Coordinates of C-alpha atoms (C1' of nucleotides) in Angstrom, one line a residue:
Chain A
X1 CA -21.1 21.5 -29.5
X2 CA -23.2 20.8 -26.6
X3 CA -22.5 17.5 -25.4
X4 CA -25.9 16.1 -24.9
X5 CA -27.0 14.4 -21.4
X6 CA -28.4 10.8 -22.2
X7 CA -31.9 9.3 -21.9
X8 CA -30.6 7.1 -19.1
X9 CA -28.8 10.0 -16.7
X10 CA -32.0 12.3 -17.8
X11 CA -34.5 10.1 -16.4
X12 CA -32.4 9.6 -13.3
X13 CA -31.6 13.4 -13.5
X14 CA -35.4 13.9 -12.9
X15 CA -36.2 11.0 -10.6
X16 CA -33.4 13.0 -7.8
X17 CA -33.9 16.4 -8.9
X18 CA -35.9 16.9 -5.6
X19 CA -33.6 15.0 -3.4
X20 CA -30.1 15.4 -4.8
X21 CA -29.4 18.9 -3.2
X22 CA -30.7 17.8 0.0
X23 CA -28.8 14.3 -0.1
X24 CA -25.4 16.6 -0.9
X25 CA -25.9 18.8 1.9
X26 CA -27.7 16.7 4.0
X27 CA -25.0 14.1 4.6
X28 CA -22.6 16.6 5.4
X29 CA -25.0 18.4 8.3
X30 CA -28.2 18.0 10.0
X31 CA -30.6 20.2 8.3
X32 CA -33.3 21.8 9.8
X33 CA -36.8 21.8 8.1
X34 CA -36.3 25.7 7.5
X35 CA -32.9 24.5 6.0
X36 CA -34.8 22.1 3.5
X37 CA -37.6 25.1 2.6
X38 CA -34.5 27.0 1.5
X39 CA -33.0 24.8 -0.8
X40 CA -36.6 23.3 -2.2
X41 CA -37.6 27.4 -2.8
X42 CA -34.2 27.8 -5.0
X43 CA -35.1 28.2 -8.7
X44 CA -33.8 26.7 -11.6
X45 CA -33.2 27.6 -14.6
X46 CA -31.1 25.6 -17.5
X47 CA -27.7 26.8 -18.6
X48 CA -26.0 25.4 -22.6
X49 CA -22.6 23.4 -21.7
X50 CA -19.6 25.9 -22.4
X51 CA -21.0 28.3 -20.6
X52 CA -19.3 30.6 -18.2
X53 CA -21.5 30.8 -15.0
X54 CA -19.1 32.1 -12.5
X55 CA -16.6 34.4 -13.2
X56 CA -14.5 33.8 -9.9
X57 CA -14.5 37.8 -8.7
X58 CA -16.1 37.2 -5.4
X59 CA -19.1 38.4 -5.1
X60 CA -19.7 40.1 -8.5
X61 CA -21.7 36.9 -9.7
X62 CA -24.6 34.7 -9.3
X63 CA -23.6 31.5 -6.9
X64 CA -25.4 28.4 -8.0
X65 CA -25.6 24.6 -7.3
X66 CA -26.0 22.1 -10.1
X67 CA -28.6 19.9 -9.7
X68 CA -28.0 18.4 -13.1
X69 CA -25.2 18.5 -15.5
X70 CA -21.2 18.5 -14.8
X71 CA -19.3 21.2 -14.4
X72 CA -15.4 22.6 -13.5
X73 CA -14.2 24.9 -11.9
X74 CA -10.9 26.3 -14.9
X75 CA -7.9 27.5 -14.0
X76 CA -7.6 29.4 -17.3
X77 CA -3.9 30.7 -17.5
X78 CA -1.7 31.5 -20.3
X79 CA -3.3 32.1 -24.3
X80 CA -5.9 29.2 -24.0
X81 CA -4.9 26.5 -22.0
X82 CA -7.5 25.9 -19.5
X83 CA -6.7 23.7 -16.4
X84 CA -9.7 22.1 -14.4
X85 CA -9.0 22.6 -11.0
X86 CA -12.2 20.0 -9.8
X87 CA -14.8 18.8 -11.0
X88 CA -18.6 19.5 -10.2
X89 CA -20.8 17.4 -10.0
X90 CA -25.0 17.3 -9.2
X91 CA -25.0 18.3 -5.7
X92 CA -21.9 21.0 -5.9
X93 CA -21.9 24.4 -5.7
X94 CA -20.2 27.7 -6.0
X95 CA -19.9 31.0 -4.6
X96 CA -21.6 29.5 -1.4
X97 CA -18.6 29.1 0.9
X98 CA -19.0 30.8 4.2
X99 CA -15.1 31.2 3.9
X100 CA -14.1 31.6 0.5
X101 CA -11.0 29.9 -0.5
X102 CA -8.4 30.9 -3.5
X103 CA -10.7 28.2 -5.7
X104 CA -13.3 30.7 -5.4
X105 CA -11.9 33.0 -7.3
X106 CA -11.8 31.0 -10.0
X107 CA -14.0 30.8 -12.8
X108 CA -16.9 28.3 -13.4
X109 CA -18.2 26.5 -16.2
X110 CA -20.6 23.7 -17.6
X111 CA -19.2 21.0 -19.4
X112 CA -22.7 19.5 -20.3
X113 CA -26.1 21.5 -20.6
X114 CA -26.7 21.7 -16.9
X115 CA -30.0 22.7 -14.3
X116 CA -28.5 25.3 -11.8
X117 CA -30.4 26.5 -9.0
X118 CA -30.1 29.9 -8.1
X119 CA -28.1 29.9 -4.8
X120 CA -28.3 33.9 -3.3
X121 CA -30.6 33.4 -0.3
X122 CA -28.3 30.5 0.7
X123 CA -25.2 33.1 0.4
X124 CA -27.5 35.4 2.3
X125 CA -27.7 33.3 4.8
X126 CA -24.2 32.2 5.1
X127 CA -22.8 35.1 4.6
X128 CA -25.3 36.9 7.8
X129 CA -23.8 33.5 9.6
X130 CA -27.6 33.2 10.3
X131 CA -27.7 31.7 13.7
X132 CA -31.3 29.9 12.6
X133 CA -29.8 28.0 9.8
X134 CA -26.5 26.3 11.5
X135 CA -27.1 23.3 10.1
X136 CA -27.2 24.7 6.5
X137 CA -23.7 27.1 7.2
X138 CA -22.2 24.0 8.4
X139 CA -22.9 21.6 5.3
X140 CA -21.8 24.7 3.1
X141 CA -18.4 24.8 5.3
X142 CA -17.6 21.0 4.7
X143 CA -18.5 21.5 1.3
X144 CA -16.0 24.0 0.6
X145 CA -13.7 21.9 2.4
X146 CA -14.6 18.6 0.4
X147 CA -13.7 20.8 -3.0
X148 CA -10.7 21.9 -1.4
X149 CA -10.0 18.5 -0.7
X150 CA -11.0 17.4 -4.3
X151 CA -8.4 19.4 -5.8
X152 CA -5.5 18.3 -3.5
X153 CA -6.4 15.0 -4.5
X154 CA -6.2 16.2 -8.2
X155 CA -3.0 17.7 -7.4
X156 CA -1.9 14.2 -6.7
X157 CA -3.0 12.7 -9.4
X158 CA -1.1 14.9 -11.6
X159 CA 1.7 14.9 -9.9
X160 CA 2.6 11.5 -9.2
X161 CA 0.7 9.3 -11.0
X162 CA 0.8 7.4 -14.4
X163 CA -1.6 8.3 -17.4
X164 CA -3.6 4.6 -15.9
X165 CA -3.2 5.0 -12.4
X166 CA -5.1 8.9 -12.7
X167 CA -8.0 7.1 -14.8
X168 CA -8.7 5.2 -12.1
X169 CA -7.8 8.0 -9.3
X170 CA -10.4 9.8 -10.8
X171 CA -12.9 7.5 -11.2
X172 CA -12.9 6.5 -8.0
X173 CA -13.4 9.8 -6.9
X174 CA -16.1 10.6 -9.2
X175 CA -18.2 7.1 -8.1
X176 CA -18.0 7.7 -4.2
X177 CA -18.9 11.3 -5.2
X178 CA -22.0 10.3 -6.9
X179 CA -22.6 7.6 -4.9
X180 CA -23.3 10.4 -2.4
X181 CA -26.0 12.1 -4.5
X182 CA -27.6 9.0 -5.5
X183 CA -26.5 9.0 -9.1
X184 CA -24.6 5.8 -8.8
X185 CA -26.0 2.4 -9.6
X186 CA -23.7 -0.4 -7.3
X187 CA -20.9 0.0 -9.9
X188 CA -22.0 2.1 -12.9
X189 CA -22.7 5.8 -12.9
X190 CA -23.2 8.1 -15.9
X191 CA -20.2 10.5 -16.9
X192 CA -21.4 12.9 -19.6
X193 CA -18.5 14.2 -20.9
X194 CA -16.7 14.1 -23.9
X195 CA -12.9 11.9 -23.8
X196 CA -11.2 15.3 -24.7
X197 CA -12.3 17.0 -21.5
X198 CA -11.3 13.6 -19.2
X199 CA -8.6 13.9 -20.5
X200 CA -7.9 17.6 -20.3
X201 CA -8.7 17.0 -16.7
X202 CA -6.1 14.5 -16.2
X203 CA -3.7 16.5 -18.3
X204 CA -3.5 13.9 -20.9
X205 CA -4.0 13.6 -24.8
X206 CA -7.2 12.4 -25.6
X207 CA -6.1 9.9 -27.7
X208 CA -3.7 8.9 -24.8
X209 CA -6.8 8.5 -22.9
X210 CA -8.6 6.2 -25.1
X211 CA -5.9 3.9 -25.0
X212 CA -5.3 3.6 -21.1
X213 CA -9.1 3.2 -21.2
X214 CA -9.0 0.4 -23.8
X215 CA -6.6 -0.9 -21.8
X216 CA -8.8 -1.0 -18.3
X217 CA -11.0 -2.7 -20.5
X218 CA -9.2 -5.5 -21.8
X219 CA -7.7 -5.9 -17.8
X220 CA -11.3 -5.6 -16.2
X221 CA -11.0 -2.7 -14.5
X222 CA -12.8 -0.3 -15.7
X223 CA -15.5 -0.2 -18.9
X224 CA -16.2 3.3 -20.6
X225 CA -19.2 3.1 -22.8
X226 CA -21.0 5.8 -24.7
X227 CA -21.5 8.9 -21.2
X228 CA -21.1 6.0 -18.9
X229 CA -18.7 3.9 -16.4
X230 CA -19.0 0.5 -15.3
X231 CA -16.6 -0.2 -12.9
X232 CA -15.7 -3.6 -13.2
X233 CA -13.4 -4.7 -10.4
X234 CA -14.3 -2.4 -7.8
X235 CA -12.0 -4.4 -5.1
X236 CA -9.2 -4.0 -7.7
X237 CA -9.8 0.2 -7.9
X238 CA -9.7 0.9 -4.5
X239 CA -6.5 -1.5 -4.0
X240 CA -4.8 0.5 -6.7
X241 CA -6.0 3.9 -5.1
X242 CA -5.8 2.9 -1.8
X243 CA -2.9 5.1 -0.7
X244 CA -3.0 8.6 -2.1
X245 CA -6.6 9.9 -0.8
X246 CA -7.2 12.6 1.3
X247 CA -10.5 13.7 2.7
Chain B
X1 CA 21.5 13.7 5.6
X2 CA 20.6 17.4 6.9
X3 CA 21.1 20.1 3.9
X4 CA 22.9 22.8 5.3
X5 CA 22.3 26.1 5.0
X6 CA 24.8 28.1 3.2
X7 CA 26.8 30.9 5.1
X8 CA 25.7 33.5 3.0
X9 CA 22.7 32.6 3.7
X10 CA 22.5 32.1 7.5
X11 CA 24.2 35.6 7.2
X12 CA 20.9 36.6 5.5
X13 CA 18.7 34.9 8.1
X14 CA 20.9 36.9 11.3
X15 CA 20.1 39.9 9.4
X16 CA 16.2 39.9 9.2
X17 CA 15.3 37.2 11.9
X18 CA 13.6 40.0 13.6
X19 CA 12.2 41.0 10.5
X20 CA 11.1 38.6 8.4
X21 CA 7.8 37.8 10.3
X22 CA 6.7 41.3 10.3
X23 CA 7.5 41.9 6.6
X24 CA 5.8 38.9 5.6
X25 CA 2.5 39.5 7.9
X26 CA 3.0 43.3 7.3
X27 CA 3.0 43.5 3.6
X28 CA -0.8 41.6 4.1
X29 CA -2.4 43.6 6.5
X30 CA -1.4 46.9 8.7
X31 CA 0.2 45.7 11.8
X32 CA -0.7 47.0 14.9
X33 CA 2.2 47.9 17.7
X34 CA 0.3 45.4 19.8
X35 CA 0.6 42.9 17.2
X36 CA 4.0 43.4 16.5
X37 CA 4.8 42.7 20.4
X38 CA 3.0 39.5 19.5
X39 CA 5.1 38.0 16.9
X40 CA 8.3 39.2 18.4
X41 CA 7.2 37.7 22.0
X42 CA 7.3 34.1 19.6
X43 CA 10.0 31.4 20.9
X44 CA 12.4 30.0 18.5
X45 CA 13.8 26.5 18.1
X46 CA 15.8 25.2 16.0
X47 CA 14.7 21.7 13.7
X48 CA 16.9 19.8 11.8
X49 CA 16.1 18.7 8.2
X50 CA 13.4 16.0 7.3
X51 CA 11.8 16.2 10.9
X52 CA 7.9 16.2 10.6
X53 CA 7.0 19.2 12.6
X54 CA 3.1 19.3 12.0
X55 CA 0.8 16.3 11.8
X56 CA -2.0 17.9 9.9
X57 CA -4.8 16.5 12.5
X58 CA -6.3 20.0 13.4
X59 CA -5.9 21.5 16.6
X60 CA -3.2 18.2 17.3
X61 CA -0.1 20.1 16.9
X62 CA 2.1 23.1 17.4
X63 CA 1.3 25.7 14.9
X64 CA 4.3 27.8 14.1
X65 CA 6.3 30.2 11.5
X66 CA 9.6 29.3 9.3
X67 CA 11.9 32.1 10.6
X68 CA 14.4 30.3 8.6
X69 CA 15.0 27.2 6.4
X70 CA 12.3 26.0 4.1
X71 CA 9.8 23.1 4.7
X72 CA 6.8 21.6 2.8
X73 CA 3.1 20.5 3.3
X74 CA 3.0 16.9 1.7
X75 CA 0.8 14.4 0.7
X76 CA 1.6 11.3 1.9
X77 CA 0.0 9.2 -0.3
X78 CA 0.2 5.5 -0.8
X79 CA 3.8 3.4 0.1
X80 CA 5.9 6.0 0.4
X81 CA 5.7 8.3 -2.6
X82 CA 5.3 12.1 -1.1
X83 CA 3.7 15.2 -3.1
X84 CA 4.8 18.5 -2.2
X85 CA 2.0 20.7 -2.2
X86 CA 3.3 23.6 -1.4
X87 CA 6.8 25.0 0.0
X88 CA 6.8 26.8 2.9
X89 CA 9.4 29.5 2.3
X90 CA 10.6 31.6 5.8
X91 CA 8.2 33.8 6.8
X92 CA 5.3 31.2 6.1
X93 CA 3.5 29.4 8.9
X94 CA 1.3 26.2 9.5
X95 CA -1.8 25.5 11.8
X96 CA -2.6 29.8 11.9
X97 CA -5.4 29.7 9.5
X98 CA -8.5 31.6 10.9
X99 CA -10.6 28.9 8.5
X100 CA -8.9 25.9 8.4
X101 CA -8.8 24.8 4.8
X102 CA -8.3 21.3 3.5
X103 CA -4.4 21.7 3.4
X104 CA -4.2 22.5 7.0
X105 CA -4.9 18.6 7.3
X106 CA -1.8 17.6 5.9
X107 CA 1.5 16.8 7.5
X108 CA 4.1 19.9 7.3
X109 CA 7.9 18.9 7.3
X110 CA 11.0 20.7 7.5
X111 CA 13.3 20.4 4.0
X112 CA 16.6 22.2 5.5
X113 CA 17.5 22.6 9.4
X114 CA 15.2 25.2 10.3
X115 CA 14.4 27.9 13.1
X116 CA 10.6 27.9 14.2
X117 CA 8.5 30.1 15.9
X118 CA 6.1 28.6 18.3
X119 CA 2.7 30.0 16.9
X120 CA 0.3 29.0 19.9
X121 CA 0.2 32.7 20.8
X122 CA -0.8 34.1 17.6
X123 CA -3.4 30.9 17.3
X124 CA -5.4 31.7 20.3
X125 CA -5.5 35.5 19.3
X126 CA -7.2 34.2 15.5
X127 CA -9.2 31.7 16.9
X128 CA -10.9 34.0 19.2
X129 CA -10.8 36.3 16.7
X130 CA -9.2 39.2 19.7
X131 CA -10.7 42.4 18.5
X132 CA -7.8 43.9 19.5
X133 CA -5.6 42.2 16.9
X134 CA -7.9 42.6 13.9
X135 CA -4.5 43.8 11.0
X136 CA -2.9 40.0 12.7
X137 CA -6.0 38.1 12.3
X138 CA -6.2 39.8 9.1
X139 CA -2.9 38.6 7.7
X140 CA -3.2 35.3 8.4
X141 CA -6.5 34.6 7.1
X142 CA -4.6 36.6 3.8
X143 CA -1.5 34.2 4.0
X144 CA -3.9 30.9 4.0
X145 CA -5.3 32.1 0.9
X146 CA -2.3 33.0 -0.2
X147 CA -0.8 29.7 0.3
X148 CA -4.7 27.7 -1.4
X149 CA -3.2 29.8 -4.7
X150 CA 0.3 28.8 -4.3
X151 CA -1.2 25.1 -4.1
X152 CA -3.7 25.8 -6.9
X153 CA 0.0 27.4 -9.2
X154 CA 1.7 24.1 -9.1
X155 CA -1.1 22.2 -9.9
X156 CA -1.0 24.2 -13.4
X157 CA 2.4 23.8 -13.2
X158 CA 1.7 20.0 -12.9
X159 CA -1.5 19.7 -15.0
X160 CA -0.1 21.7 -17.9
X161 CA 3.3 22.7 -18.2
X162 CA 6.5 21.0 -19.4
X163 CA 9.4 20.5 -17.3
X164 CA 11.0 23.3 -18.5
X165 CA 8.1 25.5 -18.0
X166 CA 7.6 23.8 -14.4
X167 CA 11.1 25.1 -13.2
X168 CA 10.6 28.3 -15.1
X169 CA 7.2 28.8 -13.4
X170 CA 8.1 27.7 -9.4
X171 CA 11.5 30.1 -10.0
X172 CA 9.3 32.7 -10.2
X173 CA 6.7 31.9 -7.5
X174 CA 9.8 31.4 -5.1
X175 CA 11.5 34.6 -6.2
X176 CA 8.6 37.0 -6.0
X177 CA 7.8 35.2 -2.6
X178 CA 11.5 35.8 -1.1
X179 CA 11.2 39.0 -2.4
X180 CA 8.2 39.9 -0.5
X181 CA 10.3 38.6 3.0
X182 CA 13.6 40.7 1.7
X183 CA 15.3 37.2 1.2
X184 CA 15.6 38.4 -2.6
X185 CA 18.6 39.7 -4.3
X186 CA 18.1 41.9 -7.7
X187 CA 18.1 38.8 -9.2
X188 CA 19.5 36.5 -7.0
X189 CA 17.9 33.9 -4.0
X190 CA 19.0 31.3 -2.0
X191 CA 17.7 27.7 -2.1
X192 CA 19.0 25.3 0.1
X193 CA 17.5 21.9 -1.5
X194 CA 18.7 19.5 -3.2
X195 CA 17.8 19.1 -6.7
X196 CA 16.0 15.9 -6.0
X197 CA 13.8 17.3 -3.7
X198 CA 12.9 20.3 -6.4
X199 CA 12.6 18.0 -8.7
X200 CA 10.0 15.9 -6.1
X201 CA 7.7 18.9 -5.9
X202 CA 7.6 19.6 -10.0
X203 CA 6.9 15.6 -10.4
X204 CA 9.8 15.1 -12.6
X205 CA 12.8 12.6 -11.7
X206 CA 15.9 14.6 -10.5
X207 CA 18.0 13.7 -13.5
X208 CA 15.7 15.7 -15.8
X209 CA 15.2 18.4 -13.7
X210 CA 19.1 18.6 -13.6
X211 CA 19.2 18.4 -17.7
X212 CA 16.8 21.2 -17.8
X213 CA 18.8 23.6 -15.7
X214 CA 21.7 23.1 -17.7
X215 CA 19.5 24.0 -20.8
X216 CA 18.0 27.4 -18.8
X217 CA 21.8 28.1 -18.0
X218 CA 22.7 27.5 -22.0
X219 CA 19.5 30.0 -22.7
X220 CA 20.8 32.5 -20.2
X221 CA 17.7 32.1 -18.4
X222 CA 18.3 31.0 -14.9
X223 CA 21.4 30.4 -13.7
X224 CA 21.5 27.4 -10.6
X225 CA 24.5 27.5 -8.2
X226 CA 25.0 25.4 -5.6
X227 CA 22.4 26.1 -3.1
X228 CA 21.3 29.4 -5.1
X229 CA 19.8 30.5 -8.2
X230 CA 20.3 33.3 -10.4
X231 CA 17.6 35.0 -12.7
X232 CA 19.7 35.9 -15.7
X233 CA 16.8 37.3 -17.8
X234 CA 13.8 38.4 -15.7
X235 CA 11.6 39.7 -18.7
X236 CA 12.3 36.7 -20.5
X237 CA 10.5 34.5 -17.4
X238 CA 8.5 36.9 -16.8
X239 CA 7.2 36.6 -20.2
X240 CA 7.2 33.1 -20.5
X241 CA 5.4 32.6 -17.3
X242 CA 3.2 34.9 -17.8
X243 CA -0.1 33.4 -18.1
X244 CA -1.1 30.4 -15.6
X245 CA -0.4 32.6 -12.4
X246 CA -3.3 32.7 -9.7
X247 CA -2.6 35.4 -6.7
Chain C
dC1 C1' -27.9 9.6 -47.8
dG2 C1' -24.5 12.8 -46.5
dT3 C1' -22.5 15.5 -42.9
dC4 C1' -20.6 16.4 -38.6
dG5 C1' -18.7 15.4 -34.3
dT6 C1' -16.6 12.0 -31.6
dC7 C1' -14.2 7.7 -30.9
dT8 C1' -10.6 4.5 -32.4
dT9 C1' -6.4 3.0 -34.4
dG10 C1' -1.8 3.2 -36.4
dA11 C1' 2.8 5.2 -37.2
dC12 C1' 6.0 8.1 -35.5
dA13 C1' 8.3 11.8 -32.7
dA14 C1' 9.2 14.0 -28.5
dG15 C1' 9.5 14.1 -23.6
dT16 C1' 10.8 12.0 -19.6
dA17 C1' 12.4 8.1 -16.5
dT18 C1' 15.8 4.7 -15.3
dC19 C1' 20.3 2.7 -14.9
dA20 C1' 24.9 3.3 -14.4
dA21 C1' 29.2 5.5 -14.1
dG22 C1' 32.2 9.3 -13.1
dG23 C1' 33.3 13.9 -11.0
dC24 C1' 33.1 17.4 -7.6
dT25 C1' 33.0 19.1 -2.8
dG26 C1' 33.1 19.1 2.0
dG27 C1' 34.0 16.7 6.0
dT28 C1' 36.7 13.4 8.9
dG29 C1' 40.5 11.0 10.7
dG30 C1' 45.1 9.7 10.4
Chain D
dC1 C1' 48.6 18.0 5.1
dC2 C1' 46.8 14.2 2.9
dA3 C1' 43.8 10.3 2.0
dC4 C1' 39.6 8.8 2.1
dC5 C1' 34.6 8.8 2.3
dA6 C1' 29.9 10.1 1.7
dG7 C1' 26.7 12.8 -0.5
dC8 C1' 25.4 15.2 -4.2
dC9 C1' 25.8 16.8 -9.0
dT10 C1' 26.6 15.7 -13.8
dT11 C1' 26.6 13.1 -17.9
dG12 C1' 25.7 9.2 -21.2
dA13 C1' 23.1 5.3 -23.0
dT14 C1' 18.8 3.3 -23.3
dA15 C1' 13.9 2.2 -22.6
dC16 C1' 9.4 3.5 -21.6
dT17 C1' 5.6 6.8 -21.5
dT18 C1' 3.1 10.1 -23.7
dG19 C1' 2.0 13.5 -27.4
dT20 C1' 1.2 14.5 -32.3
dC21 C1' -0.4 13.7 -36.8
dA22 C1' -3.3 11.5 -39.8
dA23 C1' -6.8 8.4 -41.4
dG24 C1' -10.7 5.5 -40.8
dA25 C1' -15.0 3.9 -38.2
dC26 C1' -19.1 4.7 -35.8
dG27 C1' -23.2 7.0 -34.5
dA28 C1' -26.5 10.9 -34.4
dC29 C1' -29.0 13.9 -36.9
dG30 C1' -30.8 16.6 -40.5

DNA sequence: CGTCGTCTTGACAAGTATCAAGGCTGGTGG
DNA sequence: CCACCAGCCTTGATACTTGTCAAGACGACG
């Protein structure tokens, strides 16, 4: 059941594993070269998908980032019906807001076997408001605010869009979010999960999903292919998404 | 095209005016008597219905309090389709977030003619974060976060509930939140919006959401009367709306 | 080679939107 | 007071979207 991470996304997994933490954070602050020495002395360690690594009690767990892997933050209500709230994606984190916000209460999980870094001295420092790392407090502030802004735009997508027109939503949210970490080629970038949990996401049937992909396929929109997106007509996907973006 | 509000109603609102801001900041933090001199020092005006009263654009615009009438932070999206995020029920306020959070950036607009307190006073107190007002700073940073898991409910309510559960779900949300500002009878609230525009914020078209009140009224569930609704079985939507509930 | 998980496809049922018409209510002007 | 009008609610008929069930195809892996 663990939805193995492909040759292709592994080799570029370990090509940016240095750089993708720094690229996230980086191009949302300056950061200092103390800032970088932080983040590069964060240690690692490998995590099964389907595994509960946050359990959304602030505070009572471990914050992380990924720096491999996909993950989702669940809103798990009634019985078993589990509602991802965003998305995470190399280069995201948790438990590292300076503010937290309701999604932090939350719980997290992997969706693929994942690399987390252990994130406590960053809380440490964000949570002191540590006057000699500003640069990193600030990038974790817009990051917060980004995932906040992530799950509005879900909220959208749910709520006034068509089974097709939340495909592409989505995926054009997932490329310029990749994009920012380096994980996206000029229109392809790897998605390794499952149809089921796409379409979980998008609070479809999976087997709804296959067809609304089949059908971006046959209009040259999109292409799904075995953990991967090519997006085909990228003028075409923003067109279609143009309106209904915020952040 | 204004949706007035109701006599019994505006009765209601004459009755705890003075009241409704303290018992909705109150019942989130201890109020000092200093703070209390505060909110009731706040001007009122009164808006009509549909008048965008908050551009989102941080800092931009008036902040201010529903004292009365209900309202809405949307997303505009595309063309012209709008998403209610989140109501703003009387007693809630805009632009008086400590931390902003990503849904302070959206447009706020007035759903029924509406009385508003000009916030500007209770702003500067949180953004200098006055020492002397720590229970008022306290509230509102409680009331954002309150509002991020209002937002984050009707997403489940979008992402994974059926209509009928949708109108089952945001009954209770609105009644436990009336409640909490004494706008609550037993089992009985007032909601001055047009069934199109409930139907708007649960993403269904208002034609269903009317069939599906007429089914809750056949179940002797809830009960909707022009301009109010009734809670005929409060275990029984307690019960079914029991999971999928953040806050 | 068989097995397991996932993807794909078809047939069908259920949920929901749309269109259109009629009914109710409250306001307005004679 | 009545007639009329406008806006909203209600209802029916119909079509489209999406979900469910079930079976087959494909690929990975032992």
């Amino acid at each position: 059941m663990s939805y193995t991470v492909d040759a292709e996304e592994r080799a570029l997994a370990r090509q940016s594993a240095e750089t993708v933490l720094s690229r996230r954070l980086g191009g949302l602050s300056a950061l200092s070269a103390a800032d970088l020495v932080v983040l590069r002395q964060l240690k690692g360690h490998t995590v099964a998908a389907g595994a509960i690594v946050h359990s959304g009690a602030i505070g009572s767990d471990r914050p992380g980032y990924f720096l491999s892997g996909w993950g989702a933050r669940l809103a798990t209500g009634a019985s078993d019906t589990k509602q991802i709230v965003t998305l995470l994606l190399p280069g995201d984190g948790f438990g590292v807001s300076p503010s937290p916000w309701a999604g932090e209460s939350l719980p997290v999980c992997t969706l693929t076997d994942s690399v987390l870094l252990d994130a406590s001295a960053v809380r440490t420092l964000v949570r002191q408001r540590n006057s000699g790392h500003a640069g990193l407090i600030e990038a974790c502030e817009r990051a917060a605010w980004l995932e906040q802004a992530y799950a509005l735009n879900h909220l959208i997508r749910l709520g006034q869009q068509s089974a097709y027109e939340r495909v592409a939503h989505l995926v054009r949210e997932l490329f310029v979010r990749l994009n920012d970490v380096g994980l996206a080629d000029r229109n392809r970038f790897s998605m390794p999960l499952r149809q089921q949990i796409i379409a979980d996401a998008l609070g479809l049937s999976c087997v709804h999903f296959n067809r609304v992909a089949r059908r971006m396929r046959k209009d040259g929109l999109i292409d799904f292919v075995r953990g991967a997106v090519h997006v085909l007509d990228t003028a075409a996907l923003a067109a279609m998404t143009g309106g209904a973006w915020i952040g």
